[in-house]
Coordinates of C-alpha atoms in Angstrom, one line a residue:
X19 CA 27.7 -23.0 -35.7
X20 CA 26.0 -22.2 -32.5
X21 CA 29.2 -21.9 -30.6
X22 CA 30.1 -19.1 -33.1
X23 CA 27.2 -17.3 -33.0
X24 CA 27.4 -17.6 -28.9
X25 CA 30.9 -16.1 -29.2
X26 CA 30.1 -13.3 -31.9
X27 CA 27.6 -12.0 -29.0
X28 CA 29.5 -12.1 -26.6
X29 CA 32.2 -10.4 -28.3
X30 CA 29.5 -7.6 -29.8
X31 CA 28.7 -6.9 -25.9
X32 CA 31.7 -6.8 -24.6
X33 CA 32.4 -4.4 -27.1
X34 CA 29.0 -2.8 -26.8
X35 CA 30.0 -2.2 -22.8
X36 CA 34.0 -0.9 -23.3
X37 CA 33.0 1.6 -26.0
X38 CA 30.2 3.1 -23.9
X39 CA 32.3 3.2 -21.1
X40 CA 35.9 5.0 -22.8
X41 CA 32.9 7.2 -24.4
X42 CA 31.5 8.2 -20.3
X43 CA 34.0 11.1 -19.8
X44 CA 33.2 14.1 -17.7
X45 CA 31.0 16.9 -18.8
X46 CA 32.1 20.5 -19.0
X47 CA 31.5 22.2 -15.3
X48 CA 29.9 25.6 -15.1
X49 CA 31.6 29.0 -16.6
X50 CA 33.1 30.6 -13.6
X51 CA 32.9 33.5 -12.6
X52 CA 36.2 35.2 -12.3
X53 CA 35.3 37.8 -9.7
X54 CA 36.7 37.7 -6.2
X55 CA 33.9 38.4 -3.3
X56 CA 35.3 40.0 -0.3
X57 CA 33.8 40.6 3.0
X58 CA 34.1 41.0 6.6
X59 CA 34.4 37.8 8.2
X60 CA 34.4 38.5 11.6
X61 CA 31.1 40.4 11.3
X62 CA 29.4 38.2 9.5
X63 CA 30.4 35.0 12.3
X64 CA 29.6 37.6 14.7
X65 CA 25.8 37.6 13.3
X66 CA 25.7 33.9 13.4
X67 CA 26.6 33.6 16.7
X68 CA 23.5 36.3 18.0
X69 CA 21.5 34.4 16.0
X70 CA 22.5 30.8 17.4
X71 CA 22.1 32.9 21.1
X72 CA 18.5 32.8 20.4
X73 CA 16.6 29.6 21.6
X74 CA 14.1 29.3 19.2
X75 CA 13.7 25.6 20.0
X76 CA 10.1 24.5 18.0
X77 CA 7.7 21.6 19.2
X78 CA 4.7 20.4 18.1
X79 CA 3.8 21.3 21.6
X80 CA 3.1 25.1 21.6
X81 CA 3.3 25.4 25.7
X82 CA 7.0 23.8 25.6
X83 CA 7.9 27.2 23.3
X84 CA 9.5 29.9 24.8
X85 CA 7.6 32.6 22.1
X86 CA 9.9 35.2 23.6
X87 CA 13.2 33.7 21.8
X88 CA 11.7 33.7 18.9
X89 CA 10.7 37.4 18.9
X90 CA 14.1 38.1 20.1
X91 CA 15.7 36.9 16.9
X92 CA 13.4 38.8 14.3
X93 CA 13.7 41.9 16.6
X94 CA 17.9 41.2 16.2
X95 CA 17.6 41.4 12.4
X96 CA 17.5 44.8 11.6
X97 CA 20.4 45.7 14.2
X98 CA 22.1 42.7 12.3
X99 CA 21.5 44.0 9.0
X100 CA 20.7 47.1 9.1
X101 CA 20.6 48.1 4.8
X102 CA 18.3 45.3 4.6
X103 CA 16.0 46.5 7.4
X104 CA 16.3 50.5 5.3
X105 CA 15.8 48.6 1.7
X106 CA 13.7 45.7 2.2
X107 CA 10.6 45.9 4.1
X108 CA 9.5 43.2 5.7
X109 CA 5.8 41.1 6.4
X110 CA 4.7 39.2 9.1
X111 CA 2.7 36.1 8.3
X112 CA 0.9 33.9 11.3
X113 CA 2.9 30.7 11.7
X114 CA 6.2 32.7 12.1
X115 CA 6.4 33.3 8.6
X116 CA 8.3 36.2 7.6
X117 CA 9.1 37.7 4.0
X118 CA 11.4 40.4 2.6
X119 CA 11.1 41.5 -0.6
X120 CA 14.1 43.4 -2.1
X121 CA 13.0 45.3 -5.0
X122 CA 14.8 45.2 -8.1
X123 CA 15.0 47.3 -11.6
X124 CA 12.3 44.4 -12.9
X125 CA 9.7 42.4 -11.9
X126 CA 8.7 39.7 -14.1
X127 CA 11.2 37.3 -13.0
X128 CA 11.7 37.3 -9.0
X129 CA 14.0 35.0 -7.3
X130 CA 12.7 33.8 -3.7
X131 CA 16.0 32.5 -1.5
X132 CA 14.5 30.7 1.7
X133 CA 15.5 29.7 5.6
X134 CA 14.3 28.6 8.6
X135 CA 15.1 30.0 12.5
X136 CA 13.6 27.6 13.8
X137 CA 15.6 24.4 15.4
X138 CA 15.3 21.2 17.0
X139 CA 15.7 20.8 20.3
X140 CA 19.5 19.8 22.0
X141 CA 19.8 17.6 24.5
X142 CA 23.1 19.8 26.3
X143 CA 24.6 17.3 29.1
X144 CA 25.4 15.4 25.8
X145 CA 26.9 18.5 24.5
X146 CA 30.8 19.6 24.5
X147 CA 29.9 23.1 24.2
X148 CA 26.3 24.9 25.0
X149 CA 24.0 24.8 22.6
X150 CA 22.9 28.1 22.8
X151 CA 25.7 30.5 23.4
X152 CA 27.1 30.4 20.7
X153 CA 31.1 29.1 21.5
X154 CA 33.8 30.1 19.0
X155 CA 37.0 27.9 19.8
X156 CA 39.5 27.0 17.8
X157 CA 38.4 28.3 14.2
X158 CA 34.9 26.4 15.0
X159 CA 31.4 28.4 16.0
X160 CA 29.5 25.5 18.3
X161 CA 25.6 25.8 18.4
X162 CA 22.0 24.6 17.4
X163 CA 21.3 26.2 14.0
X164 CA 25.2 26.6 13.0
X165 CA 24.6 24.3 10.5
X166 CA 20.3 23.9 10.4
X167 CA 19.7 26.6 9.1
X168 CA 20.3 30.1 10.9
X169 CA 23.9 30.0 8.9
X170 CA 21.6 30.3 5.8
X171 CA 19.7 33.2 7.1
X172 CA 23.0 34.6 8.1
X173 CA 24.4 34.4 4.4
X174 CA 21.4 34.9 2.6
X175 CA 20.9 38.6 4.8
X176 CA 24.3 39.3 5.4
X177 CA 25.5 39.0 1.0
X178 CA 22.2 41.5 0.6
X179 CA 22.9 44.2 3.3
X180 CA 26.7 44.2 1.7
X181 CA 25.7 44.4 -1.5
X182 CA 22.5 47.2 -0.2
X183 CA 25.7 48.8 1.4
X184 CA 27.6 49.1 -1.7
X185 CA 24.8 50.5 -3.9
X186 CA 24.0 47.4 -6.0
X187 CA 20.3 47.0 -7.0
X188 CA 19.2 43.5 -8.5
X189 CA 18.3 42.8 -11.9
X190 CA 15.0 41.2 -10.6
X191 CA 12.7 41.2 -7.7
X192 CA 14.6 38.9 -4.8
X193 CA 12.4 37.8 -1.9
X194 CA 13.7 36.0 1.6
X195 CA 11.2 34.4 2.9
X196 CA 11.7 32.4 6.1
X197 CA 10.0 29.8 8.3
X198 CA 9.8 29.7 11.9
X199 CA 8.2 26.2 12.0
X200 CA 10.2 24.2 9.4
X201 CA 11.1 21.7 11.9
X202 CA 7.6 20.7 13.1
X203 CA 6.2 20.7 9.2
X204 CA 4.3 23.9 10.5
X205 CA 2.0 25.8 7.9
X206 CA 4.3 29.4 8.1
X207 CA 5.8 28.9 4.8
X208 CA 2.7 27.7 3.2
X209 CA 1.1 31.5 4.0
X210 CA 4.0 32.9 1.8
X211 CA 3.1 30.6 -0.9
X212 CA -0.7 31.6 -0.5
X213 CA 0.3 35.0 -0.5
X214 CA 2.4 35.0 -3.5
X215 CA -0.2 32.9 -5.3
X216 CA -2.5 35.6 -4.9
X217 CA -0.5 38.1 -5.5
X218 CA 0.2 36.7 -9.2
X219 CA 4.1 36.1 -8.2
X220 CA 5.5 33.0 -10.0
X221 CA 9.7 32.9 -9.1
X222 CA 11.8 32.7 -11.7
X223 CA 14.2 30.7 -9.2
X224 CA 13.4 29.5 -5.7
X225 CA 16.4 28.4 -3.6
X226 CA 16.4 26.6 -0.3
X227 CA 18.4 24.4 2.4
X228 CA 19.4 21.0 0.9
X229 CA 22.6 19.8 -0.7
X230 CA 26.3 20.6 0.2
X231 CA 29.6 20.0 -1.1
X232 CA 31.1 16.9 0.6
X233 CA 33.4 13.9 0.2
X234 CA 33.5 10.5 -0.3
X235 CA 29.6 10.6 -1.0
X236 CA 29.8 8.9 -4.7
X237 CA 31.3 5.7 -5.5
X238 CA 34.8 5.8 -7.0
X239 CA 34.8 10.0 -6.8
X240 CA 37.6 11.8 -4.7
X241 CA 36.8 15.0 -5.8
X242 CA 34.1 17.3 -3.9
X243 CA 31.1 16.6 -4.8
X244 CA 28.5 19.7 -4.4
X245 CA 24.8 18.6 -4.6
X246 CA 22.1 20.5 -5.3
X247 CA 18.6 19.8 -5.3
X248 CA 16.1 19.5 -7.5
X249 CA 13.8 17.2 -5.7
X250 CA 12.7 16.1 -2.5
X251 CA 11.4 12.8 -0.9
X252 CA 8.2 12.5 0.6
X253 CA 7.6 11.5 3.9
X254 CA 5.0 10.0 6.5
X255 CA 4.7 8.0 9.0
X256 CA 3.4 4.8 9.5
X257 CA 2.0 3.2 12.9
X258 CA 1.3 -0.7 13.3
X259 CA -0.9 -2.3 15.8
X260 CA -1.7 -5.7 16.9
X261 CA -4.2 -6.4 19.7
X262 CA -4.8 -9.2 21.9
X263 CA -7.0 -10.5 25.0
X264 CA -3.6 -9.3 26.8
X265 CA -2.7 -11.6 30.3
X266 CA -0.4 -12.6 32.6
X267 CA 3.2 -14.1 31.2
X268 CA 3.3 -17.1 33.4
X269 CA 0.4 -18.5 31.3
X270 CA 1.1 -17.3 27.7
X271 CA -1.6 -18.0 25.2
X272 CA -0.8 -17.7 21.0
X273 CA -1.9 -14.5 19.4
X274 CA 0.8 -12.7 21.2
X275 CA 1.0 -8.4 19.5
X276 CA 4.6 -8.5 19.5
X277 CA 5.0 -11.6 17.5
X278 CA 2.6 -10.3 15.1
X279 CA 4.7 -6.8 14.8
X280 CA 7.8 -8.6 14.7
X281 CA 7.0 -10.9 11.7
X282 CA 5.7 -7.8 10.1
X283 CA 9.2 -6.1 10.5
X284 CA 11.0 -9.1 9.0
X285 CA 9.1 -9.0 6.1
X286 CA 9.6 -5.4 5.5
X287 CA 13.1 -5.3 6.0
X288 CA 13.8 -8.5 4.0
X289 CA 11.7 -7.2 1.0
X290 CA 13.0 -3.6 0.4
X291 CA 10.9 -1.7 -1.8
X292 CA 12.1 -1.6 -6.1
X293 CA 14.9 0.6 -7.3
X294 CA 13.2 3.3 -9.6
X295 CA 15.4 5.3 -11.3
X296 CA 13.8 8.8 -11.7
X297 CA 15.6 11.5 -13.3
X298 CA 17.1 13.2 -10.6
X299 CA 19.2 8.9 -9.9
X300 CA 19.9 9.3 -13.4
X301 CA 21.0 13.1 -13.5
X302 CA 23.4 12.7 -10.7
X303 CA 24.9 9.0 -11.8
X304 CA 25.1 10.8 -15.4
X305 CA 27.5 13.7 -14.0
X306 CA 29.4 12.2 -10.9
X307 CA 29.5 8.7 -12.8
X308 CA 32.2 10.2 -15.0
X309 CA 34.4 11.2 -12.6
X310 CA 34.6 7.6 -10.6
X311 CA 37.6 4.7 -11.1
X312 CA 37.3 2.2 -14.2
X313 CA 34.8 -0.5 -12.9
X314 CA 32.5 2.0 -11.5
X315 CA 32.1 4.2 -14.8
X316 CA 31.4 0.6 -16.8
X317 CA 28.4 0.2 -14.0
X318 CA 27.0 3.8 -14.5
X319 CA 27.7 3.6 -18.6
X320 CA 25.7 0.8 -19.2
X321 CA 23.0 0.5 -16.3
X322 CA 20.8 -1.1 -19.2
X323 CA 22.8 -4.4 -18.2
X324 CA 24.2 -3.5 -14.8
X325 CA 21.0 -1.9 -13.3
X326 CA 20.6 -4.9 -10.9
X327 CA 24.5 -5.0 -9.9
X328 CA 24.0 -1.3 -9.0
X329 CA 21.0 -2.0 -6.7
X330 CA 22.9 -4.8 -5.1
X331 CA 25.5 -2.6 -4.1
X332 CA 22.9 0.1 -3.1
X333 CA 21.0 -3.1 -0.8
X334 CA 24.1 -3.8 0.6
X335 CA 25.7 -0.5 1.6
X336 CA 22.3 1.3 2.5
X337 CA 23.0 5.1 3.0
X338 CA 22.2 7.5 0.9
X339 CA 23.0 6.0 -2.5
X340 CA 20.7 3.4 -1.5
X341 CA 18.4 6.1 -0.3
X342 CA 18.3 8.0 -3.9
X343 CA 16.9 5.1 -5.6
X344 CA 14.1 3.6 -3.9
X345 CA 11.4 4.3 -1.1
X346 CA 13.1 3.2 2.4
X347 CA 11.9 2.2 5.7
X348 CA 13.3 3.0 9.1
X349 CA 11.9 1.1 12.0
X350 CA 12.6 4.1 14.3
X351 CA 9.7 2.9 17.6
X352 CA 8.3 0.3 19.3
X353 CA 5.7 0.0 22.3
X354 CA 4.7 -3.0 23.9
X355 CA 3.4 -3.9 28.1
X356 CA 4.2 -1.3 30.8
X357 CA 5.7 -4.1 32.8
X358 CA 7.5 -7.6 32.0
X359 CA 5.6 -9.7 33.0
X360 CA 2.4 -8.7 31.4
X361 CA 1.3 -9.5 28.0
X362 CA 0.2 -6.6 26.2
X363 CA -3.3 -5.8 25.1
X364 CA -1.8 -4.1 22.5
X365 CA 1.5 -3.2 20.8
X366 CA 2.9 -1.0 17.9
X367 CA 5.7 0.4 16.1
X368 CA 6.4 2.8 14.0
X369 CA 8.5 3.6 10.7
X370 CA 9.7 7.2 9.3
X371 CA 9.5 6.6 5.3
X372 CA 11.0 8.4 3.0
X373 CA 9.1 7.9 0.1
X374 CA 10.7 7.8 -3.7
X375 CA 9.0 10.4 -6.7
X376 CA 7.9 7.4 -8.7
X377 CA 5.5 6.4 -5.4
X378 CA 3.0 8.0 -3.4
X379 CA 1.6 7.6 0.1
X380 CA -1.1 5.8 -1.3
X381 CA 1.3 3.0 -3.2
X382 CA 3.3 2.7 -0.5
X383 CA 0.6 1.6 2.0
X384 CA -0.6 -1.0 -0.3
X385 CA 2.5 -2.2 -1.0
X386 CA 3.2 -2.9 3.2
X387 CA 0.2 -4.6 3.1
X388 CA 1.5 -6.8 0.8
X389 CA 4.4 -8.0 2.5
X390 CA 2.7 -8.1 5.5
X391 CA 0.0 -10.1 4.8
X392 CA -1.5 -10.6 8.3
X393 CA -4.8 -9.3 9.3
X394 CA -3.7 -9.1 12.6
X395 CA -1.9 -6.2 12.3
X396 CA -3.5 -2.9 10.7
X397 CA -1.7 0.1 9.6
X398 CA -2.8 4.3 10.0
X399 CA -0.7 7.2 8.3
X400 CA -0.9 10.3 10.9
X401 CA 1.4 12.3 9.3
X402 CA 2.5 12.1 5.6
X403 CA 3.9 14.4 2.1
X404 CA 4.6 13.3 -1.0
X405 CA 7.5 13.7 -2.8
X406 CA 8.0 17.1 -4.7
X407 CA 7.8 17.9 -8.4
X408 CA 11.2 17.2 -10.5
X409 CA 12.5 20.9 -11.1
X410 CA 14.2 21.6 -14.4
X411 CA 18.3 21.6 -14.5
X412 CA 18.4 23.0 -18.6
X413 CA 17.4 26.5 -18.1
X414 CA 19.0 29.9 -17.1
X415 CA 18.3 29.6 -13.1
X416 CA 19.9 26.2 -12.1
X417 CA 23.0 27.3 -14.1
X418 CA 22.9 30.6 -12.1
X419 CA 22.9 28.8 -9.2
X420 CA 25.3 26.0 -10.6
X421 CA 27.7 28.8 -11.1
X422 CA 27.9 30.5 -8.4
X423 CA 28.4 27.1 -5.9
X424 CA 31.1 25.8 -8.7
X425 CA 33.0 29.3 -8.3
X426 CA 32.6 29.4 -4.6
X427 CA 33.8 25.8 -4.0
X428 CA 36.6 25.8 -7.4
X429 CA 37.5 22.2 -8.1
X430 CA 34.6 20.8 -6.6
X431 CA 31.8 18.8 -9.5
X432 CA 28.4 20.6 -9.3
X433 CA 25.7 18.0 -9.8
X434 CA 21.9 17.3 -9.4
X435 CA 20.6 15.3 -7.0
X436 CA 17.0 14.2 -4.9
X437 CA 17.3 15.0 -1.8
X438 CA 16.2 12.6 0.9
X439 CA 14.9 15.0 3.6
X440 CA 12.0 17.4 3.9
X441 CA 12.1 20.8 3.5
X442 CA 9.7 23.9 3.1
X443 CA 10.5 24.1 -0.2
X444 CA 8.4 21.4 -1.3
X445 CA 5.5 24.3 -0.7
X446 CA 6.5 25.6 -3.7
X447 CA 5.7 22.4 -6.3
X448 CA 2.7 24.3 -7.5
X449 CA 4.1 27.8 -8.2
X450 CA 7.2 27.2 -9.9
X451 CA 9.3 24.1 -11.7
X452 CA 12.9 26.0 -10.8
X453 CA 13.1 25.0 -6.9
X454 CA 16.6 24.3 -5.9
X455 CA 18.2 23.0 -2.9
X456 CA 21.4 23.7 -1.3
X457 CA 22.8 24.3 1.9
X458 CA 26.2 27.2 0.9
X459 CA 28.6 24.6 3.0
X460 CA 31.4 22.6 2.8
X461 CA 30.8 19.8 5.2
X462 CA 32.9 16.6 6.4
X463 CA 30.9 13.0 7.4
X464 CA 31.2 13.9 11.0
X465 CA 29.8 17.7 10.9
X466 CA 26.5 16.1 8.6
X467 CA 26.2 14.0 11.4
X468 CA 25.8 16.8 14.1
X469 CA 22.5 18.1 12.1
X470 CA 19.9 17.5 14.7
X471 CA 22.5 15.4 17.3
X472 CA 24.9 16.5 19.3
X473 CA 27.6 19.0 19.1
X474 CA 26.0 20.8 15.9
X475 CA 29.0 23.1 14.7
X476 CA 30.4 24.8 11.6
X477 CA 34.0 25.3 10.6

């Protein structure tokens, strides 16, 4: 009788988990929009390119600056777009912050599309191309900023001075407000924020850098996949020391610092910290899930049963699946004795964590703590975020934005997603619940990887 009752569940589940999964089939995209844009290409890589001439190269060091290349870009714009500079005036904020505001036949719903001109800096004998001049070869504009983020600017201005240029006034209010500090978490975009705080200005829709469409970036998917954001990761930084009476390394004594770090390290990496699926790991599953091969849809349909094969797979592969469903830990530098044969009298590393919206800095320090376990070592937090609010995806402005990526990039499957990196938009959490991220490109593995390496370029 047992035996039955054994088999009769196991039959009920494996029915259970086919019937859910012939039931996951894909979603209905966006409505597109049937209307052709045209435009002057040439022109508009021919912006791009002034702007990538422009070495506006930020560091948290303010004497390493050259102050003069940033000016020269924000004295380029109007030249550059020239309806905007007529239609749009424009604000200076301290910081490098800097705000347009085209004005529209309403203004109870504004829109606030965002940049940054500032980069990171290139490291050109490891270059193929200058960094800074701005190379077009071959179908392919090389450069800092090509892809982080002045090709964002460039859209963002370039669409408004056609569209200034052909008479068309906006519904609503549109603002473009961008950073010069982005890089260095400087405070420019914050002063916007303030302003429009005080101003009474809550956005209707906020749109900054973020996702893109790319390949191969869901499990089982072969179509496109174009990712926006609708949250962000925090971040911070976390330093380890370990001291000791130091000494000379023909005579070693116990009590070592880099032992100390080291079995702190192990502990961390061996204990990752718990999947937690918040809504954005259960949006983008929900959407792209649909799309994959057989096996995969079965995991994604039921992850009431297969929640712990998914975060297997995600432990094993690491990457950015891996990243969109827990806090992760990079152990990105270590310090020890200026010479080798001299114990140190102190040692540290130092991890770049990206921390999940179900954490906080605060949980995430304790739970180190915990897996280290050694009072030997102590922990400080110079720099840290936490993550952003969860913006809404059933309302009017992510489907505006949904659309209008879906029609650009036809054939491509428009989903949600949490982004893993920072970006000024997290400014916003307070002001509005509509803050969306994407980056208007269509980018292959090996381009991705040129965002803040080497040979940063753009198709």
């Amino acid at each position: 009788m047992i035996g039955w009752i054994i088999l009769t569940l196991v039959v009920l589940f494996i029915a259970v988990v086919l019937i859910r999964t012939l039931r996951f089939t894909p979603k209905a995209g966006p409505a597109l929009l049937e209307n052709e844009e045209t435009f002057d290409k040439d022109v508009a890589i021919e912006s791009l390119r002034a702007l990538v001439r422009c070495r506006t190269v930020s560091y948290e060091d303010p004497e390493k600056e050259d102050a003069v290349e940033f000016e020269k870009l924000v004295n380029l714009l109007p030249a550059l777009y020239p309806n905007v500079a007529k239609v749009c005036p424009a604000a200076r904020f301290p910081d490098r912050g800097l705000l347009f505001k085209w004005e529209g036949k309403n203004h109870d719903a504004p829109s606030v599309l965002m940049a940054h001109y500032d980069v990171v800096p290139a490291m050109e004998e490891n270059w193929d191309f200058p960094a800074f001049e701005g190379i077009l070869k071959d179908g392919v504009l090389h450069g800092r900023g090509t892809l982080d983020t002045k090709i964002t600017l460039n859209g963002i201005l370039f669409a408004a001075d056609k569209l200034i240029g052909e008479g068309f006034v906006p519904e609503n209010d549109v603002y473009f407000a961008f950073s010069g500090q982005e890089e260095i978490f400087g405070p420019g975009a914050v002063h916007i924020v303030d302003w429009f705080k005080k101003q009474g200005i809550v956005p209707a829709m906020v749109v900054d850098e973020g996702g893109a469409v790319v390949e191969g970036i869901f499990p089982g998917v072969k179509e496109p996949c174009a990712l926006i954001g609708i949250a962000e990761k925090g971040a911070m930084n976390v330093e380890y020391h370990a001291v000791s009476a130091g000494g000379h390394a023909s005579a070693p004594k116990p009590g070592s610092p880099l032992p100390a770090l080291a079995a702190a390290c192990v502990k961390i990496e061996k204990h990752p910290f718990k999947a937690r699926t918040t809504r954005p790991a259960r949006e983008m599953p929900d959407t792209l899930g649909r799309h994959s091969t057989f096996l995969y849809r079965m995991i994604f349909a039921n992850l009431w049963c297969f929640g712990g094969v998914l975060d297997l797979i995600c432990k094993k592969s690491g990457g950015e699946l891996n990243a969109l469903i827990r806090t992760t830990v990079a152990f990105t530098q270590s310090e020890g004795s200026a010479a080798s044969n001299v114990i140190p009298p102190e040692a540290s590393m130092v991890t770049n964590i990206r921390i999940n919206p179900s954490d906080s800095v605060e949980s995430v320090v304790d739970g180190l703590k915990k897996r280290i376990k050694d009072d030997r070592v102590t922990l400080t937090v110079p720099i840290s975020s936490e993550p952003s609010p969860i913006s809404v995806t059933d309302c009017a402005a992510y489907d505006k934005v949904a659309r209008a990526v879906a029609s650009t990039w036809k054939g491509s499957l428009v989903s949600p997603y949490l982004m893993i990196q920072c970006s000024d938009s997290r400014h916003y959490a307070g002001l509005s619940d509509r803050v969306y991220r994407f980056s208007a490109m269509d980018l292959t593995s090996a381009e991705r990887a040129t965002i803040h390496g080497n040979n940063e370029r753009v198709r």
